[in-house]
Coordinates of C-alpha atoms and ligand atoms in Angstrom, one line a residue:
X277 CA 82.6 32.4 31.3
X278 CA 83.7 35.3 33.8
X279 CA 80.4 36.5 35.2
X280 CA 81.6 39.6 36.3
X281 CA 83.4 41.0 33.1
X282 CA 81.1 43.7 32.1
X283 CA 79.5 43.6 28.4
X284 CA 76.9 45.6 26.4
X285 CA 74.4 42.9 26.7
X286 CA 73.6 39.5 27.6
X287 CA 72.7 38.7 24.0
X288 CA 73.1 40.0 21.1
X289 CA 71.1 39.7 17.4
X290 CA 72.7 39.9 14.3
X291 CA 69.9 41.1 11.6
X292 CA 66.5 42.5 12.5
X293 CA 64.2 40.1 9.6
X294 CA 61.9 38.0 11.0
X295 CA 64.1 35.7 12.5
X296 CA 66.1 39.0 14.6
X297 CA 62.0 40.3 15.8
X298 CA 61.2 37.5 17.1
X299 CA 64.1 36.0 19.4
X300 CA 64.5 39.6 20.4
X301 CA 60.7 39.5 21.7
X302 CA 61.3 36.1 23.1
X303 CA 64.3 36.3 24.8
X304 CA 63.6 40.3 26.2
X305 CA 60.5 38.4 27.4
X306 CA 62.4 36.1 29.5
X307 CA 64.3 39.2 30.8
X308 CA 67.5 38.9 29.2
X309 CA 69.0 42.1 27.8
X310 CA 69.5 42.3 24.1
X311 CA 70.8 44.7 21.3
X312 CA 69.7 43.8 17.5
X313 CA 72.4 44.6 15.1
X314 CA 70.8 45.1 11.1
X315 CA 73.2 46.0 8.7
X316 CA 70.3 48.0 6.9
X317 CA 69.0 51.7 7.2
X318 CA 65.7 49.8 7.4
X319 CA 64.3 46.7 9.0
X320 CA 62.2 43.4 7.8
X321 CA 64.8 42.0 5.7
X322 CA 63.9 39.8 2.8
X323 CA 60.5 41.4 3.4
X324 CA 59.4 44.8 2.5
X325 CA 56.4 46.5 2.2
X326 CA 56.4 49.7 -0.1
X327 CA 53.1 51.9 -1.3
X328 CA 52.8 51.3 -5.0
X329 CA 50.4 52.3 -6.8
X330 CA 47.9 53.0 -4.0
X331 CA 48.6 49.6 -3.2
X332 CA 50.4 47.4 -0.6
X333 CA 53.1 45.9 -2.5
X334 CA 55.2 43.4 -1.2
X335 CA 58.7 43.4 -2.6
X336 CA 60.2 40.7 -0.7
X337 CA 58.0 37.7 1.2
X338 CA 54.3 37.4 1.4
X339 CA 52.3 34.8 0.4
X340 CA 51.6 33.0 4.2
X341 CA 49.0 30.5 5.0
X342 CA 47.5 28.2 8.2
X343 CA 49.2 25.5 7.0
X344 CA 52.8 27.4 8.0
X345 CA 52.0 27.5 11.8
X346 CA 54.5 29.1 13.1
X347 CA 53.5 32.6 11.3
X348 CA 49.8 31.4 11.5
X349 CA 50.4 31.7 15.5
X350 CA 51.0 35.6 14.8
X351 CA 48.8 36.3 12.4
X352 CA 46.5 35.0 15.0
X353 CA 48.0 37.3 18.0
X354 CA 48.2 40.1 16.4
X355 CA 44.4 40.0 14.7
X356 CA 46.0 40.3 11.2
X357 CA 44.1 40.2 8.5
X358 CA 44.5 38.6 4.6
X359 CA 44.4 39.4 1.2
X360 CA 43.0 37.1 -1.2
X361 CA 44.3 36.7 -4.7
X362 CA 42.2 36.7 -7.7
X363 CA 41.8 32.6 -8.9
X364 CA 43.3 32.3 -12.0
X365 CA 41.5 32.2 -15.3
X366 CA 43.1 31.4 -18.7
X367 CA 46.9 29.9 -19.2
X368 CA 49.7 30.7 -21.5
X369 CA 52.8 28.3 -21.3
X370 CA 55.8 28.5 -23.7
X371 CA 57.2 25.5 -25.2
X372 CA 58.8 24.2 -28.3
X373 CA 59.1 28.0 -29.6
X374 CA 55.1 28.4 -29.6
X375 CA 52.6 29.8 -27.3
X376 CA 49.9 27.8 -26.2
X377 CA 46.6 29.0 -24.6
X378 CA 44.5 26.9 -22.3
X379 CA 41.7 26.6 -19.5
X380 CA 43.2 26.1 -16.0
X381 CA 42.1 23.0 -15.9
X382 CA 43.7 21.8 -19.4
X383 CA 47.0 23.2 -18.0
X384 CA 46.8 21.3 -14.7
X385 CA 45.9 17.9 -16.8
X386 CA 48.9 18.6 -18.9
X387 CA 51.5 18.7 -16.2
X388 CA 49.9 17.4 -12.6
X389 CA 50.9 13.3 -13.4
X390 CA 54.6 14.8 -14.3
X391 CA 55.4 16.8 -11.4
X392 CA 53.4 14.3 -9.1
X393 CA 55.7 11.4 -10.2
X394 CA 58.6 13.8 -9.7
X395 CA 58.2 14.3 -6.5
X396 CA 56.5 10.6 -5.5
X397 CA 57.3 9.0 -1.8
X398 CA 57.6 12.9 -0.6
X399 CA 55.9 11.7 2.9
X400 CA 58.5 9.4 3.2
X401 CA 61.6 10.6 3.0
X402 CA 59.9 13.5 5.0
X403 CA 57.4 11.4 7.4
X404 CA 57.8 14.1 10.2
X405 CA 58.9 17.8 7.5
X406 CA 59.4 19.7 11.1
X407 CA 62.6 16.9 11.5
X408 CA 63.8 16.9 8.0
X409 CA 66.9 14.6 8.3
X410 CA 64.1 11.9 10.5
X411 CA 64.1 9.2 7.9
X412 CA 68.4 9.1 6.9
X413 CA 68.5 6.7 5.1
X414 CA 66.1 7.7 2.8
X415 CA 67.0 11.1 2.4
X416 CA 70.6 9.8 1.6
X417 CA 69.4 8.2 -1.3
X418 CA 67.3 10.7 -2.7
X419 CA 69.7 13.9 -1.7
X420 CA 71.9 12.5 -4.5
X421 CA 69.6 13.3 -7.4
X422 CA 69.1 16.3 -9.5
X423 CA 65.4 17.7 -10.7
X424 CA 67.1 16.4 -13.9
X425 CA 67.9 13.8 -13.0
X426 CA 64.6 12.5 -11.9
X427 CA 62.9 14.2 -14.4
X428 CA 65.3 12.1 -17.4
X429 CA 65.0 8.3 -15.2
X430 CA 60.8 9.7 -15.5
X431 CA 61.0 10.0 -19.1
X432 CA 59.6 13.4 -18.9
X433 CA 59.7 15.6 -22.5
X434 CA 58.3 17.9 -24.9
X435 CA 55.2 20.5 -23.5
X436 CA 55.4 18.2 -20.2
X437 CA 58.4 18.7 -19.5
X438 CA 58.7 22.2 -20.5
X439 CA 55.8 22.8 -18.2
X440 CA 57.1 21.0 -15.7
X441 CA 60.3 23.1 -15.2
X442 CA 58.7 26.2 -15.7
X443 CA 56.8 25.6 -12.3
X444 CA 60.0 24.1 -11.0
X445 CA 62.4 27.3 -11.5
X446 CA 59.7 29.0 -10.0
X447 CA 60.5 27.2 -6.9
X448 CA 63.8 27.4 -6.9
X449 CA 63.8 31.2 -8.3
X450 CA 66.7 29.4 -10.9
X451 CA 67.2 27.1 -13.9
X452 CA 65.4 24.3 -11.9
X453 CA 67.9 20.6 -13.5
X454 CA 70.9 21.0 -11.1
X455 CA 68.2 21.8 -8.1
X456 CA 67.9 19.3 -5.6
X457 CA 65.1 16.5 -5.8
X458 CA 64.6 16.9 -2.0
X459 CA 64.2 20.8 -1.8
X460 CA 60.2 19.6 -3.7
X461 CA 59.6 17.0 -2.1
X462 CA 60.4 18.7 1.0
X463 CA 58.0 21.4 0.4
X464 CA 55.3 18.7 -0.5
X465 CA 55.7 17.0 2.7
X466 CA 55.0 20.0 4.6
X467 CA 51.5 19.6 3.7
X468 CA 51.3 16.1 3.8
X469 CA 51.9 15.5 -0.2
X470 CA 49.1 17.5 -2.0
X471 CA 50.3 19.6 -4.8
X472 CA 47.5 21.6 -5.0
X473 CA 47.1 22.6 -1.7
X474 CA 51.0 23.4 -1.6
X475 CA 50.1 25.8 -4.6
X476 CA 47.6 27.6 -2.1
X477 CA 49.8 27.8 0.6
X478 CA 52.6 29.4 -1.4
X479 CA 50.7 31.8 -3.6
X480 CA 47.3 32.5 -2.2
X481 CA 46.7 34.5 0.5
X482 CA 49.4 37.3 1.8
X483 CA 48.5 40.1 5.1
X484 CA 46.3 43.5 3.8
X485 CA 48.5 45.7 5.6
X486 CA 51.5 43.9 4.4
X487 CA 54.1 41.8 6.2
X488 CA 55.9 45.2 7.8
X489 CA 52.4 45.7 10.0
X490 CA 54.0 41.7 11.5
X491 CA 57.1 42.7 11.7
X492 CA 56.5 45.7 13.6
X493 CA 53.7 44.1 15.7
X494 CA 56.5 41.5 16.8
X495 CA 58.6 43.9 17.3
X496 CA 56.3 46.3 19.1
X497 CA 56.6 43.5 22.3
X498 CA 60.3 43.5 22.2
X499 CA 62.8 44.8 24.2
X500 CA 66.8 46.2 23.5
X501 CA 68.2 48.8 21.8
X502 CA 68.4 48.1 17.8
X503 CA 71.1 49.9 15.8
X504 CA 70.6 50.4 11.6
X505 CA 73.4 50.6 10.2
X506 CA 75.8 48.4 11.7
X507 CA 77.2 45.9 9.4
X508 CA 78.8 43.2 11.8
X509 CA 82.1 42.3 10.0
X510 CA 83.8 40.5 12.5
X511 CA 82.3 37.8 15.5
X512 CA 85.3 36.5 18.2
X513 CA 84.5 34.3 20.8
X514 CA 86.8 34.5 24.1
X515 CA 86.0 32.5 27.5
X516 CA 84.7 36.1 28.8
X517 CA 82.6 37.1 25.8
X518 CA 81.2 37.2 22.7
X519 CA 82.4 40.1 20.6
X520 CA 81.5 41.5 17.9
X521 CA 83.2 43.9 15.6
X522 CA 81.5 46.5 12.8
X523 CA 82.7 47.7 9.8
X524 CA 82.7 51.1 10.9
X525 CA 84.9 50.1 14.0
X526 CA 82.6 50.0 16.8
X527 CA 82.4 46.9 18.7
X528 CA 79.9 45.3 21.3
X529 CA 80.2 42.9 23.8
X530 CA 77.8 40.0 24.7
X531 CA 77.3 36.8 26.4
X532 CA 76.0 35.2 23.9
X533 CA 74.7 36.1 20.1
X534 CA 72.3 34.9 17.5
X535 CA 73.3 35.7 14.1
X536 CA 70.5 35.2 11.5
X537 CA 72.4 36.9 8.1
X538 CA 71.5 34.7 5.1
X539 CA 72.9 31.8 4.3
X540 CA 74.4 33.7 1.4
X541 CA 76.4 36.8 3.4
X542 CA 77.5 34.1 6.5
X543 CA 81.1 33.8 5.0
X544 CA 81.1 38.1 4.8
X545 CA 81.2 37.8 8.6
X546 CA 84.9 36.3 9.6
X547 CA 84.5 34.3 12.7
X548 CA 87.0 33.1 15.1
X549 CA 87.1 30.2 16.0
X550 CA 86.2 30.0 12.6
X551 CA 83.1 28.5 11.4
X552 CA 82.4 24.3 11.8
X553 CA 83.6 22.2 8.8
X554 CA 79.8 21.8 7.2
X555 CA 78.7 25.2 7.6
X556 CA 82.1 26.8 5.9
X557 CA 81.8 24.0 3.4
X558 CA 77.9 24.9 2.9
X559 CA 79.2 29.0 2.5
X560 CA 81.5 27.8 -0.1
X561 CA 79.3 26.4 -2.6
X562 CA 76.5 28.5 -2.3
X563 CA 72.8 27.8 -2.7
X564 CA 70.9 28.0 -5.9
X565 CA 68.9 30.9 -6.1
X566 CA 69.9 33.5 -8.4
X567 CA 66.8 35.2 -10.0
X568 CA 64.5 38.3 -9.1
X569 CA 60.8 39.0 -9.0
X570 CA 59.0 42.3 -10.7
X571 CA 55.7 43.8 -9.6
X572 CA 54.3 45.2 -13.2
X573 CA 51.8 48.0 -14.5
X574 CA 51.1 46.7 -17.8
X575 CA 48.6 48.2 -21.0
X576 CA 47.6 46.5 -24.0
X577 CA 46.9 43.2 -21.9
X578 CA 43.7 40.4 -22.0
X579 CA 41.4 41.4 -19.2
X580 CA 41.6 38.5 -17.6
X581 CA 43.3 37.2 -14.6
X582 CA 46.1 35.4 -16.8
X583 CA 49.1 33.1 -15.8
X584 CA 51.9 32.5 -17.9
X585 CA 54.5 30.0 -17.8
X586 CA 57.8 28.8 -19.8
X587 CA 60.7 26.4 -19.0
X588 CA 63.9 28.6 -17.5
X589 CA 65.5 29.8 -21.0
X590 CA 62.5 32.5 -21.1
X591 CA 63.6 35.5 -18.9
X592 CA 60.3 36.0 -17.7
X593 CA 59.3 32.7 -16.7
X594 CA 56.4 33.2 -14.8
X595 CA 54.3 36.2 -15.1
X596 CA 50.6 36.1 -13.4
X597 CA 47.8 39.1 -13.7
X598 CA 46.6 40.1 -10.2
X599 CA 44.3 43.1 -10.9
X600 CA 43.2 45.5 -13.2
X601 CA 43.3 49.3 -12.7
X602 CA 40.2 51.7 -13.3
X603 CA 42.1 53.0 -16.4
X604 CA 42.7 49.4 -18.1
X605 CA 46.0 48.7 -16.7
X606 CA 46.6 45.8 -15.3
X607 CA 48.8 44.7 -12.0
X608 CA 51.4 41.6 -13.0
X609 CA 53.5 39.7 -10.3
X610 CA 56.2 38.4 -12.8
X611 CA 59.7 35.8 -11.9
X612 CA 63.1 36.2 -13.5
X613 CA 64.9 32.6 -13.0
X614 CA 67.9 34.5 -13.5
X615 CA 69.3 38.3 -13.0
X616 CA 71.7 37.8 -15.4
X617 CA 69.1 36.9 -18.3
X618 CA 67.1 39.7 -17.1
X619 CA 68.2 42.7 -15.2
X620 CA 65.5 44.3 -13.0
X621 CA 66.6 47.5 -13.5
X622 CA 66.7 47.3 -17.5
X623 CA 62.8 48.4 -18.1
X624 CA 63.4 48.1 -22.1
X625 CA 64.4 44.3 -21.4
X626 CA 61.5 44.0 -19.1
X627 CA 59.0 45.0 -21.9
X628 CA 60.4 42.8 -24.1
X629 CA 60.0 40.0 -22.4
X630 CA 56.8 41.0 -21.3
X631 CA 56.1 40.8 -25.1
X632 CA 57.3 37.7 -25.9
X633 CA 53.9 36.4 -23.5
X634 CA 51.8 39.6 -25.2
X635 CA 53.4 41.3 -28.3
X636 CA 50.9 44.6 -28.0
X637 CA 51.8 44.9 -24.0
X638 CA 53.5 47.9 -22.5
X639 CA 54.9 48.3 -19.6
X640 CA 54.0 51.6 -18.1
X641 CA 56.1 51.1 -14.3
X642 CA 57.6 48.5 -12.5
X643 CA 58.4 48.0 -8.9
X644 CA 61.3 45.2 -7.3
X645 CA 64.3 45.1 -4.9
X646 CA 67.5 43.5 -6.4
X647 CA 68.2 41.1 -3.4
X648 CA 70.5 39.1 -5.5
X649 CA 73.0 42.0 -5.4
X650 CA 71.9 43.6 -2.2
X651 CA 74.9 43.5 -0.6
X652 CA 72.9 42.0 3.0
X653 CA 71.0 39.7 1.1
X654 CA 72.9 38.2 -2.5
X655 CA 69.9 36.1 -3.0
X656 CA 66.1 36.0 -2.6
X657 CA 64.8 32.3 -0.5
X658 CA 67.4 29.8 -0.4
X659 CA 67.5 26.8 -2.3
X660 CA 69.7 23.1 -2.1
X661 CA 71.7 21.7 -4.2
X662 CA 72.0 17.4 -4.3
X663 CA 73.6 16.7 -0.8
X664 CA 73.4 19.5 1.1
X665 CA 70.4 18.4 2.9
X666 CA 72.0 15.5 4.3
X667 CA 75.3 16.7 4.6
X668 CA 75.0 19.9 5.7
X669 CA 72.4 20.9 7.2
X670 CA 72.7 19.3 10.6
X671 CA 76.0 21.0 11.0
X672 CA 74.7 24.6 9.6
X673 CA 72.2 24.4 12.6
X674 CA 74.2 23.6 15.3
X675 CA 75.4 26.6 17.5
X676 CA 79.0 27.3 17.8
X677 CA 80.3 27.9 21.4
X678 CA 78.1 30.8 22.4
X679 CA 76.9 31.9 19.2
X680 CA 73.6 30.6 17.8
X681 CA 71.9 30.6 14.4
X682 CA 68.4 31.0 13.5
X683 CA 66.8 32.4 10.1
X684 CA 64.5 31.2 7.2
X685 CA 68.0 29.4 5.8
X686 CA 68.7 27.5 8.8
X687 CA 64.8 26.7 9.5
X688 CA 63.7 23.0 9.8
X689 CA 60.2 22.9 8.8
X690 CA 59.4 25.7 6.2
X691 CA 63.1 26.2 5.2
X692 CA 63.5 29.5 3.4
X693 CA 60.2 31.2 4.2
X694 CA 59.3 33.6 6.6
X695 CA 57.4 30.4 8.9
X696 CA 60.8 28.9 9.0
X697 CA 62.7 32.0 10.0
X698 CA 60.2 32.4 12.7
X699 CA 60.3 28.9 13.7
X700 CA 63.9 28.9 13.9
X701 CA 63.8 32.2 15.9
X702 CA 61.8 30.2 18.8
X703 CA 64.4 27.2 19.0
X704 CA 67.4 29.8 18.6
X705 CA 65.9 31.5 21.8
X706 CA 65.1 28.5 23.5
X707 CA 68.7 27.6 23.5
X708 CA 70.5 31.1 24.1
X709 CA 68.2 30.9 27.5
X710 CA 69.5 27.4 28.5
X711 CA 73.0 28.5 27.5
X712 CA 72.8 31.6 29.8
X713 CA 71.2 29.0 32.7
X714 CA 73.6 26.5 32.2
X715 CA 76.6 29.0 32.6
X716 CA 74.7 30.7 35.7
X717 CA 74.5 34.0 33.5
X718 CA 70.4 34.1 33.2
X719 CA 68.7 37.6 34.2
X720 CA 72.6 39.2 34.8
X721 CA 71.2 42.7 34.1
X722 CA 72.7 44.4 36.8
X723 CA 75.9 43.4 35.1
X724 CA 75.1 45.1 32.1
X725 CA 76.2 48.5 30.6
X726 CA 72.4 48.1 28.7
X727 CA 70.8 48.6 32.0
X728 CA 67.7 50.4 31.0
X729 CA 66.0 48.4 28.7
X730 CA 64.2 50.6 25.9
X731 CA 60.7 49.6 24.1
X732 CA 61.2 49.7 20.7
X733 CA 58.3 50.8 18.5
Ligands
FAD873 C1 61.5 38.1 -3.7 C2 61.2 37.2 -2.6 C3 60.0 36.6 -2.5 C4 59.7 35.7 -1.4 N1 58.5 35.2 -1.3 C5 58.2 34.6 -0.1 C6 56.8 34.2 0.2 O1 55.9 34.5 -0.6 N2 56.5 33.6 1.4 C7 57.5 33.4 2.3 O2 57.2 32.8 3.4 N3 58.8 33.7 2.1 C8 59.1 34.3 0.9 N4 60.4 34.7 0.7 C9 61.4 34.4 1.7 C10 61.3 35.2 3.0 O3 61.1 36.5 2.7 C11 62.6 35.0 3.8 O4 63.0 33.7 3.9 C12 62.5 35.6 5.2 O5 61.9 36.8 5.2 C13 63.9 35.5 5.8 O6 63.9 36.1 7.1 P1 65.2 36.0 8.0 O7 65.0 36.8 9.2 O8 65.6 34.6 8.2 O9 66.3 36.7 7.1 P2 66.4 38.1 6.5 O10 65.0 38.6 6.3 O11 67.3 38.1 5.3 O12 67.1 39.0 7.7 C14 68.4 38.9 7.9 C15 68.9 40.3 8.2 O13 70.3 40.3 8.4 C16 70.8 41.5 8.0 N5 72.3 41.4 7.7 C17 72.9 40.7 6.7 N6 74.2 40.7 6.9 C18 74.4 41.5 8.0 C19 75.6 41.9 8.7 N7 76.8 41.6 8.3 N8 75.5 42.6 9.8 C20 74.3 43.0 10.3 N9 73.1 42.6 9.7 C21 73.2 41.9 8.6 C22 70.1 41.8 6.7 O14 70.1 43.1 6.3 C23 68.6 41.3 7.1 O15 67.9 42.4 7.6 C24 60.7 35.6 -0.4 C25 61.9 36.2 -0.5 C26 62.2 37.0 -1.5 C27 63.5 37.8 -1.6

């Protein structure tokens, strides 16, 4: 690369989530000069905090725990601190066209040898989670099966099995069966193959001042200029440069850039040279996540903090009773497994599937962010289907020339939350650095048109 042809900045980062905050702190904190990029009037991606209700309402990601270290280390440098969740009390899970009521405890009896055989020998085909594709050869034999196929050569059925996929399109925010076997077991592994405690860690404890207090704490130690509003259409990579084009025309120049768009809006952004084999191949079929999630203000319901749960053909699969409000409402967290069976926006549908868990319940106001048709998003957490793992994923992580990935989608330990976007933000960084060292380009600020750097609040 020709060190003295002049460009905006040494690096630029495409999408100001998690993953965007935190390799522009890192690598402004090794002195190289960067610009963040986001698409969005706003910033925090797949997060976002909103007032609701007098509350802190998460509408995107939340639910964090010490068990994800790589957003444990923040929440531990910034002070941050967490909200519990109310244990749950009674049950209601849908199967065979009925209703069924239990104790917590009756639910967990009825479905914890099921889902514990589904996702047996978790630890491994993951021995080390943080290197998923460690133990090959037996990932490649369990990357080829389905949830339903596991679940049929199990000889799962009736209430079991209906409880079983309920929790599993939970997880994969879709009709669980074509999911893949390994996205579970991958998830178990992560905390060394104890389904309960993975149930803490995913839906236990969230911040109090909500995730945007982290964001901007993160970003609050960066350095660069960030622009909203620029929706990067077009990334060209020449011997001189990086560049990048916008929709609206403008275009930047870099030495190097990390782009961290989901997995789901990579193939909006035409690259040239185009994209590696796996990771176009990978854009082309997609991942599987397709539903939504609703936070609910509900009358007529019990008093108690209640979860209910049905197999994917109910279009409110999960729906779980945080807290009541001084005038007898009550605060729901509920999961569509799929937008199509239940538009967000449609609050007559919305009440009637709230009904089909408690026929006198009203809704009085509901709260989401479509993400599945955000046009920057097209998706909520991304999900595998059978093979991807193995055959893609190595590819979708590797950087291309001077242009680097990093994100929640392209993470290696907790793939698809915000740990894994921060994780991969770290090793993205880590590499830009020894790129820029390796090409004699490392702290070329006087080279820059970004020469005063600007703290961003
Ligand atoms: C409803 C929901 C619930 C979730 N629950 C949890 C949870 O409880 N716990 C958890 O850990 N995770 C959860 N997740 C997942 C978590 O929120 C995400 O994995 C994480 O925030 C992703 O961070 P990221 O930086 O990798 O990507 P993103 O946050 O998606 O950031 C990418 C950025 O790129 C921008 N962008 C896209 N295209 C372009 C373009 N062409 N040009 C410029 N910018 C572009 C986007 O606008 C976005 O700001 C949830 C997600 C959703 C949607």
């Amino acid at each position: 690369m020709d060190q003295s042809f002049e460009v905006d900045a040494d690096v630029i980062i495409i999408g100001g989530g998690f993953a965007g905050a935190v390799a522009l702190r890192e690598l402004s904190s090794r002195g190289v000069n960067c610009i963040l990029l986001e698409a969005r009037d706003c910033l925090g991606g797949r997060t976002r905090t909103i007032e609701w209700h007098g509350r802190v309402t998460e509408v995107g990601g939340q639910w964090l725990h010490w068990l994800q270290p790589h957003v444990w280390s923040e929440v531990t440098r910034y002070g941050l601190e967490l909200y519990e969740r109310k244990p749950i009390q009674r049950v209601r899970y849908a199967s065979g066209g009925a209703i069924r009521e239990c104790s917590v405890g009756e639910f967990h009896d009825l479905y914890s040898g099921a889902w514990q055989t589904l996702y047996a020998g978790a630890t491994d085909v993951f021995p080390r989670p943080h290197d998923p594709l460690y133990a090959q050869a037996k990932l490649a034999e369990i990357d080829k099966l389905s949830i339903r196929d596991k679940l049929t050569a199990d000889g799962v059925e009736g209430e079991v099995l209906d409880a079983v996929r309920g929790l599993a399109s939970v997880s994969f925010n879709a009709p669980p069966d074509d999911g893949a076997l390994s996205q579970g077991m991958r998830r178990l592994a992560m905390v060394g193959g104890d389904p309960d405690l993975l149930a803490q860690t995913l839906q236990q404890f969230r911040l109090r001042d909500g995730t945007r207090r982290l964001h901007s704490a993160i970003l609050s130690e960066g350095k660069g200029s960030i622009e909203l509003n620029a929706v990067v259409s077009q990334i060209r990579q020449n011997p001189q440069a990086v560049e990048i084009l916008l929709a609206d025309g403008r275009t930047f120049t870099s030495r190097a850039a990390v782009v961290t768009v989901p997995l789901s809006t990579l193939g909006d952004i035409e690259f040239s040279p185009p994209l590696a084999k796996g990771k176009s191949a990978f854009v082309s079929e997609g991942q599987m996540t397709q539903g939504s999630m609703f936070w609910l203000r509900l009358r007529n319901m019990p008093q108690e903090a209640l979860l209910a749960l049905a197999p994917p053909e109910h279009p409110l699969s999960y729906l779980r009773v945080d807290d009541e409000e001084k005038d007898g409402t009550v605060i729901a967290n509920g999961f569509s497994p799929s937008r199509k069976a239940l538009d967000p926006s449609d609050r007559s549908a919305i009440e009637k599937a709230v009904r089909l868990w408690v026929p006198k319940a009203q809704l009085v106001e509901h709260v989401y962010h479509d993400w599945a048709t955000d046009p920057f998003s097209k998706q909520t957490w991304t999900m595998l289907k059978p093979g991807q793992l193995s055959s893609y994923f190595d590819d979708l992580q590797r950087p291309e020339g001077s242009v680097f990935f990093a994100g929640a989608d392209y993470a290696s330990g907790w793939f698809g939350f915000i740990d894994g976007a921060i994780q991969s933000a770290h090793v993205a960084s880590r590499q830009v650095a020894a790129y820029l060292q390796e090409k004699g380009l490392e702290h070329s600020g006087s080279l820059n048109k970004v020469d005063k750097q600007q703290r961003v609040a």
